[in-house]
Amino acid sequence: MGDRFTFHPTDLAGCSVVRRQVLGDERGFLSRLFCTQEFAALGLNCPIAQINHTYTAQKGAVRGMHFQHPPYTETKLVTCIRGEVFDVAVDLRQGSASFLQHHREILSAENQTALYIPDGFAHGFQTLTDDCELLYLHTAVYNPEAEDGLHAQDPQLGIQWPLPITEMSERDRHHALLENDFTGVAVS
């Protein structure tokens, strides 16, 4: 136990890059996606409430930047199981030393890397290849009344997407830019 994952903290407190140990032989491989005991070291002590699977067909598409307001904030573990994505987490926590800063990470089926995103963060990604699939483990059930988002191209966020954006949902295109009085998300 304890040897299937390595956790690498980012500059955003609580947000970590997770690298999985792959066990393989001539038949193929086994890669553990989650272990309650090992993730407790990151502070994940509540159960996984929902698992989502996304498919994005076109290279250059952007999904995000999504989050939920209290009391429905959620911790996410994001894993790419097909293709390659440029994954981004933005710190929205009120009073955080890294408020509105972001971390970006390349996630792919090949690199066996995931991003652990704590409560109070927005999340989004851009596909770097066609036919990308992601798995999301969430600690809270989706609540449509609590959902919100930031505009992925908001200059205050300063996210430099690696490719021209080829596709974005109507909802994501219409997220407002941040106002100067935005104080963030209160998390306990």
PDB file of C-alpha atoms in Angstrom:
ATOM      1  CA  MET A   1       0.000   0.000   0.000  1.00  0.00           C
ATOM      2  CA  GLY A   2       1.121   3.563  -0.552  1.00  0.00           C
ATOM      3  CA  ASP A   3       3.167   2.910  -3.680  1.00  0.00           C
ATOM      4  CA  ARG A   4       0.535   3.366  -6.392  1.00  0.00           C
ATOM      5  CA  PHE A   5       0.535   7.202  -6.372  1.00  0.00           C
ATOM      6  CA  THR A   6       2.967  10.038  -5.929  1.00  0.00           C
ATOM      7  CA  PHE A   7       1.524  13.419  -4.958  1.00  0.00           C
ATOM      8  CA  HIS A   8       3.235  16.606  -6.098  1.00  0.00           C
ATOM      9  CA  PRO A   9       1.984  19.876  -4.561  1.00  0.00           C
ATOM     10  CA  THR A  10       1.499  22.832  -6.909  1.00  0.00           C
ATOM     11  CA  ASP A  11       1.961  26.517  -6.055  1.00  0.00           C
ATOM     12  CA  LEU A  12      -1.768  26.595  -5.179  1.00  0.00           C
ATOM     13  CA  ALA A  13      -2.240  25.250  -1.638  1.00  0.00           C
ATOM     14  CA  GLY A  14      -4.225  22.013  -1.673  1.00  0.00           C
ATOM     15  CA  CYS A  15      -4.017  21.500  -5.447  1.00  0.00           C
ATOM     16  CA  SER A  16      -1.760  18.565  -6.386  1.00  0.00           C
ATOM     17  CA  VAL A  17      -0.536  16.700  -9.414  1.00  0.00           C
ATOM     18  CA  VAL A  18      -1.054  12.962  -8.987  1.00  0.00           C
ATOM     19  CA  ARG A  19       1.124  10.486 -10.840  1.00  0.00           C
ATOM     20  CA  ARG A  20      -0.016   6.885 -10.967  1.00  0.00           C
ATOM     21  CA  GLN A  21       2.257   3.857 -10.823  1.00  0.00           C
ATOM     22  CA  VAL A  22       1.451   1.547 -13.730  1.00  0.00           C
ATOM     23  CA  LEU A  23       1.916  -2.183 -13.292  1.00  0.00           C
ATOM     24  CA  GLY A  24       2.256  -4.012 -16.582  1.00  0.00           C
ATOM     25  CA  ASP A  25       3.406  -7.094 -18.373  1.00  0.00           C
ATOM     26  CA  GLU A  26       2.962  -8.682 -21.795  1.00  0.00           C
ATOM     27  CA  ARG A  27      -0.828  -8.764 -21.300  1.00  0.00           C
ATOM     28  CA  GLY A  28      -1.210  -5.023 -20.702  1.00  0.00           C
ATOM     29  CA  PHE A  29      -1.347  -2.931 -17.537  1.00  0.00           C
ATOM     30  CA  LEU A  30      -3.197  -2.016 -14.358  1.00  0.00           C
ATOM     31  CA  SER A  31      -3.417   1.579 -13.162  1.00  0.00           C
ATOM     32  CA  ARG A  32      -5.260   2.407  -9.948  1.00  0.00           C
ATOM     33  CA  LEU A  33      -7.336   5.571 -10.389  1.00  0.00           C
ATOM     34  CA  PHE A  34      -8.246   6.136  -6.749  1.00  0.00           C
ATOM     35  CA  CYS A  35      -7.611   4.763  -3.249  1.00  0.00           C
ATOM     36  CA  THR A  36      -9.395   6.199  -0.194  1.00  0.00           C
ATOM     37  CA  GLN A  37      -6.488   5.367   2.072  1.00  0.00           C
ATOM     38  CA  GLU A  38      -3.804   6.984  -0.079  1.00  0.00           C
ATOM     39  CA  PHE A  39      -5.848  10.084  -0.935  1.00  0.00           C
ATOM     40  CA  ALA A  40      -6.539  10.707   2.768  1.00  0.00           C
ATOM     41  CA  ALA A  41      -2.946  12.017   2.841  1.00  0.00           C
ATOM     42  CA  LEU A  42      -4.141  14.919   0.661  1.00  0.00           C
ATOM     43  CA  GLY A  43      -7.006  15.638   3.017  1.00  0.00           C
ATOM     44  CA  LEU A  44      -9.666  13.855   0.988  1.00  0.00           C
ATOM     45  CA  ASN A  45     -11.657  12.387   3.834  1.00  0.00           C
ATOM     46  CA  CYS A  46     -15.156  12.518   2.392  1.00  0.00           C
ATOM     47  CA  PRO A  47     -16.585   9.909   0.060  1.00  0.00           C
ATOM     48  CA  ILE A  48     -16.737  10.186  -3.701  1.00  0.00           C
ATOM     49  CA  ALA A  49     -20.331  11.223  -4.410  1.00  0.00           C
ATOM     50  CA  GLN A  50     -20.324  11.252  -8.211  1.00  0.00           C
ATOM     51  CA  ILE A  51     -18.175  10.053 -11.108  1.00  0.00           C
ATOM     52  CA  ASN A  52     -18.522  11.737 -14.504  1.00  0.00           C
ATOM     53  CA  HIS A  53     -17.112  10.765 -17.896  1.00  0.00           C
ATOM     54  CA  THR A  54     -16.704  13.360 -20.654  1.00  0.00           C
ATOM     55  CA  TYR A  55     -15.927  12.931 -24.325  1.00  0.00           C
ATOM     56  CA  THR A  56     -14.765  15.842 -26.482  1.00  0.00           C
ATOM     57  CA  ALA A  57     -14.413  15.164 -30.194  1.00  0.00           C
ATOM     58  CA  GLN A  58     -12.460  18.126 -31.522  1.00  0.00           C
ATOM     59  CA  LYS A  59      -8.888  19.262 -30.849  1.00  0.00           C
ATOM     60  CA  GLY A  60      -8.789  22.844 -29.526  1.00  0.00           C
ATOM     61  CA  ALA A  61     -12.175  22.692 -27.759  1.00  0.00           C
ATOM     62  CA  VAL A  62     -12.407  24.341 -24.324  1.00  0.00           C
ATOM     63  CA  ARG A  63     -14.693  23.242 -21.491  1.00  0.00           C
ATOM     64  CA  GLY A  64     -14.869  25.415 -18.395  1.00  0.00           C
ATOM     65  CA  MET A  65     -14.131  27.186 -16.152  1.00  0.00           C
ATOM     66  CA  HIS A  66     -16.741  25.535 -13.891  1.00  0.00           C
ATOM     67  CA  PHE A  67     -17.334  25.533 -10.139  1.00  0.00           C
ATOM     68  CA  GLN A  68     -20.132  25.200  -7.577  1.00  0.00           C
ATOM     69  CA  HIS A  69     -21.034  27.671  -4.826  1.00  0.00           C
ATOM     70  CA  PRO A  70     -21.262  26.657  -1.153  1.00  0.00           C
ATOM     71  CA  PRO A  71     -22.567  24.571   0.351  1.00  0.00           C
ATOM     72  CA  TYR A  72     -22.099  22.463  -2.797  1.00  0.00           C
ATOM     73  CA  THR A  73     -18.387  23.092  -3.396  1.00  0.00           C
ATOM     74  CA  GLU A  74     -16.581  19.975  -4.506  1.00  0.00           C
ATOM     75  CA  THR A  75     -13.174  18.421  -4.593  1.00  0.00           C
ATOM     76  CA  LYS A  76     -12.382  16.866  -7.988  1.00  0.00           C
ATOM     77  CA  LEU A  77      -9.868  14.329  -9.195  1.00  0.00           C
ATOM     78  CA  VAL A  78      -9.537  14.724 -12.972  1.00  0.00           C
ATOM     79  CA  THR A  79      -7.964  11.984 -15.102  1.00  0.00           C
ATOM     80  CA  CYS A  80      -7.553  11.800 -18.874  1.00  0.00           C
ATOM     81  CA  ILE A  81      -8.173   8.259 -20.115  1.00  0.00           C
ATOM     82  CA  ARG A  82      -7.960   8.963 -23.858  1.00  0.00           C
ATOM     83  CA  GLY A  83      -6.108  11.674 -25.760  1.00  0.00           C
ATOM     84  CA  GLU A  84      -4.354  14.666 -24.210  1.00  0.00           C
ATOM     85  CA  VAL A  85      -5.649  17.832 -22.529  1.00  0.00           C
ATOM     86  CA  PHE A  86      -4.304  21.084 -21.119  1.00  0.00           C
ATOM     87  CA  ASP A  87      -6.027  21.040 -17.715  1.00  0.00           C
ATOM     88  CA  VAL A  88      -6.448  24.190 -15.587  1.00  0.00           C
ATOM     89  CA  ALA A  89      -7.481  24.822 -11.964  1.00  0.00           C
ATOM     90  CA  VAL A  90      -8.135  28.393 -10.726  1.00  0.00           C
ATOM     91  CA  ASP A  91      -8.093  29.244  -7.007  1.00  0.00           C
ATOM     92  CA  LEU A  92     -11.329  31.047  -6.087  1.00  0.00           C
ATOM     93  CA  ARG A  93     -11.055  30.639  -2.304  1.00  0.00           C
ATOM     94  CA  GLN A  94     -11.779  33.811  -0.350  1.00  0.00           C
ATOM     95  CA  GLY A  95      -8.667  35.014   1.433  1.00  0.00           C
ATOM     96  CA  SER A  96      -6.351  32.559  -0.305  1.00  0.00           C
ATOM     97  CA  ALA A  97      -2.774  33.713  -0.891  1.00  0.00           C
ATOM     98  CA  SER A  98      -3.129  32.394  -4.468  1.00  0.00           C
ATOM     99  CA  PHE A  99      -6.599  33.893  -5.155  1.00  0.00           C
ATOM    100  CA  LEU A 100      -7.312  33.961  -8.939  1.00  0.00           C
ATOM    101  CA  GLN A 101      -4.019  32.242  -9.739  1.00  0.00           C
ATOM    102  CA  HIS A 102      -4.086  29.088 -11.790  1.00  0.00           C
ATOM    103  CA  HIS A 103      -2.200  25.854 -12.257  1.00  0.00           C
ATOM    104  CA  ARG A 104      -2.042  24.125 -15.621  1.00  0.00           C
ATOM    105  CA  GLU A 105      -1.055  20.561 -16.320  1.00  0.00           C
ATOM    106  CA  ILE A 106      -0.916  18.282 -19.346  1.00  0.00           C
ATOM    107  CA  LEU A 107      -3.035  15.200 -18.648  1.00  0.00           C
ATOM    108  CA  SER A 108      -3.002  12.258 -21.011  1.00  0.00           C
ATOM    109  CA  ALA A 109      -3.710   8.565 -21.153  1.00  0.00           C
ATOM    110  CA  GLU A 110       0.011   8.012 -21.692  1.00  0.00           C
ATOM    111  CA  ASN A 111       1.423  10.082 -18.822  1.00  0.00           C
ATOM    112  CA  GLN A 112      -0.884   8.556 -16.167  1.00  0.00           C
ATOM    113  CA  THR A 113      -1.242  11.950 -14.464  1.00  0.00           C
ATOM    114  CA  ALA A 114      -4.280  13.385 -12.706  1.00  0.00           C
ATOM    115  CA  LEU A 115      -5.062  16.741 -11.124  1.00  0.00           C
ATOM    116  CA  TYR A 116      -6.441  16.884  -7.583  1.00  0.00           C
ATOM    117  CA  ILE A 117      -8.525  20.064  -7.280  1.00  0.00           C
ATOM    118  CA  PRO A 118      -9.827  21.032  -3.817  1.00  0.00           C
ATOM    119  CA  ASP A 119     -13.071  22.813  -2.879  1.00  0.00           C
ATOM    120  CA  GLY A 120     -13.229  26.426  -3.989  1.00  0.00           C
ATOM    121  CA  PHE A 121     -11.498  26.058  -7.349  1.00  0.00           C
ATOM    122  CA  ALA A 122     -12.799  26.504 -10.897  1.00  0.00           C
ATOM    123  CA  HIS A 123     -11.783  23.872 -13.446  1.00  0.00           C
ATOM    124  CA  GLY A 124     -11.549  23.656 -17.209  1.00  0.00           C
ATOM    125  CA  PHE A 125      -9.494  22.165 -20.004  1.00  0.00           C
ATOM    126  CA  GLN A 126      -8.566  22.401 -23.669  1.00  0.00           C
ATOM    127  CA  THR A 127      -8.234  19.315 -25.830  1.00  0.00           C
ATOM    128  CA  LEU A 128      -4.809  18.945 -27.446  1.00  0.00           C
ATOM    129  CA  THR A 129      -5.901  16.000 -29.580  1.00  0.00           C
ATOM    130  CA  ASP A 130      -9.148  14.824 -31.136  1.00  0.00           C
ATOM    131  CA  ASP A 131     -11.252  12.282 -29.240  1.00  0.00           C
ATOM    132  CA  CYS A 132     -10.449  13.073 -25.601  1.00  0.00           C
ATOM    133  CA  GLU A 133     -12.091  11.352 -22.648  1.00  0.00           C
ATOM    134  CA  LEU A 134     -11.847  12.409 -19.016  1.00  0.00           C
ATOM    135  CA  LEU A 135     -13.037  10.858 -15.768  1.00  0.00           C
ATOM    136  CA  TYR A 136     -13.978  13.155 -12.887  1.00  0.00           C
ATOM    137  CA  LEU A 137     -14.380  11.956  -9.313  1.00  0.00           C
ATOM    138  CA  HIS A 138     -16.428  14.472  -7.281  1.00  0.00           C
ATOM    139  CA  THR A 139     -17.006  14.751  -3.536  1.00  0.00           C
ATOM    140  CA  ALA A 140     -20.384  16.475  -4.038  1.00  0.00           C
ATOM    141  CA  VAL A 141     -23.347  15.772  -6.257  1.00  0.00           C
ATOM    142  CA  TYR A 142     -23.916  18.266  -9.073  1.00  0.00           C
ATOM    143  CA  ASN A 143     -26.419  20.940  -8.069  1.00  0.00           C
ATOM    144  CA  PRO A 144     -27.694  23.090 -10.979  1.00  0.00           C
ATOM    145  CA  GLU A 145     -28.681  25.966  -8.671  1.00  0.00           C
ATOM    146  CA  ALA A 146     -25.113  26.129  -7.291  1.00  0.00           C
ATOM    147  CA  GLU A 147     -23.256  25.918 -10.615  1.00  0.00           C
ATOM    148  CA  ASP A 148     -21.304  28.841 -11.973  1.00  0.00           C
ATOM    149  CA  GLY A 149     -18.362  29.541 -14.214  1.00  0.00           C
ATOM    150  CA  LEU A 150     -15.681  31.966 -15.199  1.00  0.00           C
ATOM    151  CA  HIS A 151     -15.022  32.995 -18.773  1.00  0.00           C
ATOM    152  CA  ALA A 152     -12.091  30.902 -20.001  1.00  0.00           C
ATOM    153  CA  GLN A 153     -10.620  33.938 -21.781  1.00  0.00           C
ATOM    154  CA  ASP A 154     -11.028  36.398 -18.900  1.00  0.00           C
ATOM    155  CA  PRO A 155      -7.904  38.613 -18.919  1.00  0.00           C
ATOM    156  CA  GLN A 156      -7.883  38.677 -15.108  1.00  0.00           C
ATOM    157  CA  LEU A 157      -7.209  34.932 -15.110  1.00  0.00           C
ATOM    158  CA  GLY A 158      -4.380  35.177 -17.633  1.00  0.00           C
ATOM    159  CA  ILE A 159      -4.768  31.625 -18.920  1.00  0.00           C
ATOM    160  CA  GLN A 160      -2.720  31.166 -22.076  1.00  0.00           C
ATOM    161  CA  TRP A 161      -4.527  28.388 -23.950  1.00  0.00           C
ATOM    162  CA  PRO A 162      -1.964  26.517 -26.058  1.00  0.00           C
ATOM    163  CA  LEU A 163      -4.144  26.265 -29.186  1.00  0.00           C
ATOM    164  CA  PRO A 164      -6.649  28.542 -30.877  1.00  0.00           C
ATOM    165  CA  ILE A 165     -10.049  27.766 -29.353  1.00  0.00           C
ATOM    166  CA  THR A 166     -12.031  25.797 -31.931  1.00  0.00           C
ATOM    167  CA  GLU A 167     -15.167  25.129 -29.905  1.00  0.00           C
ATOM    168  CA  MET A 168     -16.843  26.229 -26.672  1.00  0.00           C
ATOM    169  CA  SER A 169     -20.359  25.649 -25.407  1.00  0.00           C
ATOM    170  CA  GLU A 170     -22.916  28.445 -25.574  1.00  0.00           C
ATOM    171  CA  ARG A 171     -23.041  28.507 -21.775  1.00  0.00           C
ATOM    172  CA  ASP A 172     -19.245  28.779 -21.424  1.00  0.00           C
ATOM    173  CA  ARG A 173     -19.022  31.522 -24.072  1.00  0.00           C
ATOM    174  CA  HIS A 174     -21.473  33.626 -22.085  1.00  0.00           C
ATOM    175  CA  HIS A 175     -19.851  33.463 -18.653  1.00  0.00           C
ATOM    176  CA  ALA A 176     -19.305  37.059 -17.579  1.00  0.00           C
ATOM    177  CA  LEU A 177     -15.868  38.518 -17.057  1.00  0.00           C
ATOM    178  CA  LEU A 178     -14.869  38.956 -13.421  1.00  0.00           C
ATOM    179  CA  GLU A 179     -15.922  42.159 -11.720  1.00  0.00           C
ATOM    180  CA  ASN A 180     -13.490  44.023  -9.475  1.00  0.00           C
ATOM    181  CA  ASP A 181     -15.717  43.284  -6.480  1.00  0.00           C
ATOM    182  CA  PHE A 182     -15.518  39.479  -6.914  1.00  0.00           C
ATOM    183  CA  THR A 183     -14.337  38.192  -3.533  1.00  0.00           C
ATOM    184  CA  GLY A 184     -14.306  34.515  -4.330  1.00  0.00           C
ATOM    185  CA  VAL A 185     -15.896  31.412  -2.865  1.00  0.00           C
ATOM    186  CA  ALA A 186     -16.162  30.857   0.882  1.00  0.00           C
ATOM    187  CA  VAL A 187     -15.025  27.377   1.820  1.00  0.00           C
ATOM    188  CA  SER A 188     -14.730  25.977   5.313  1.00  0.00           C
TER     189      SER A 188
END
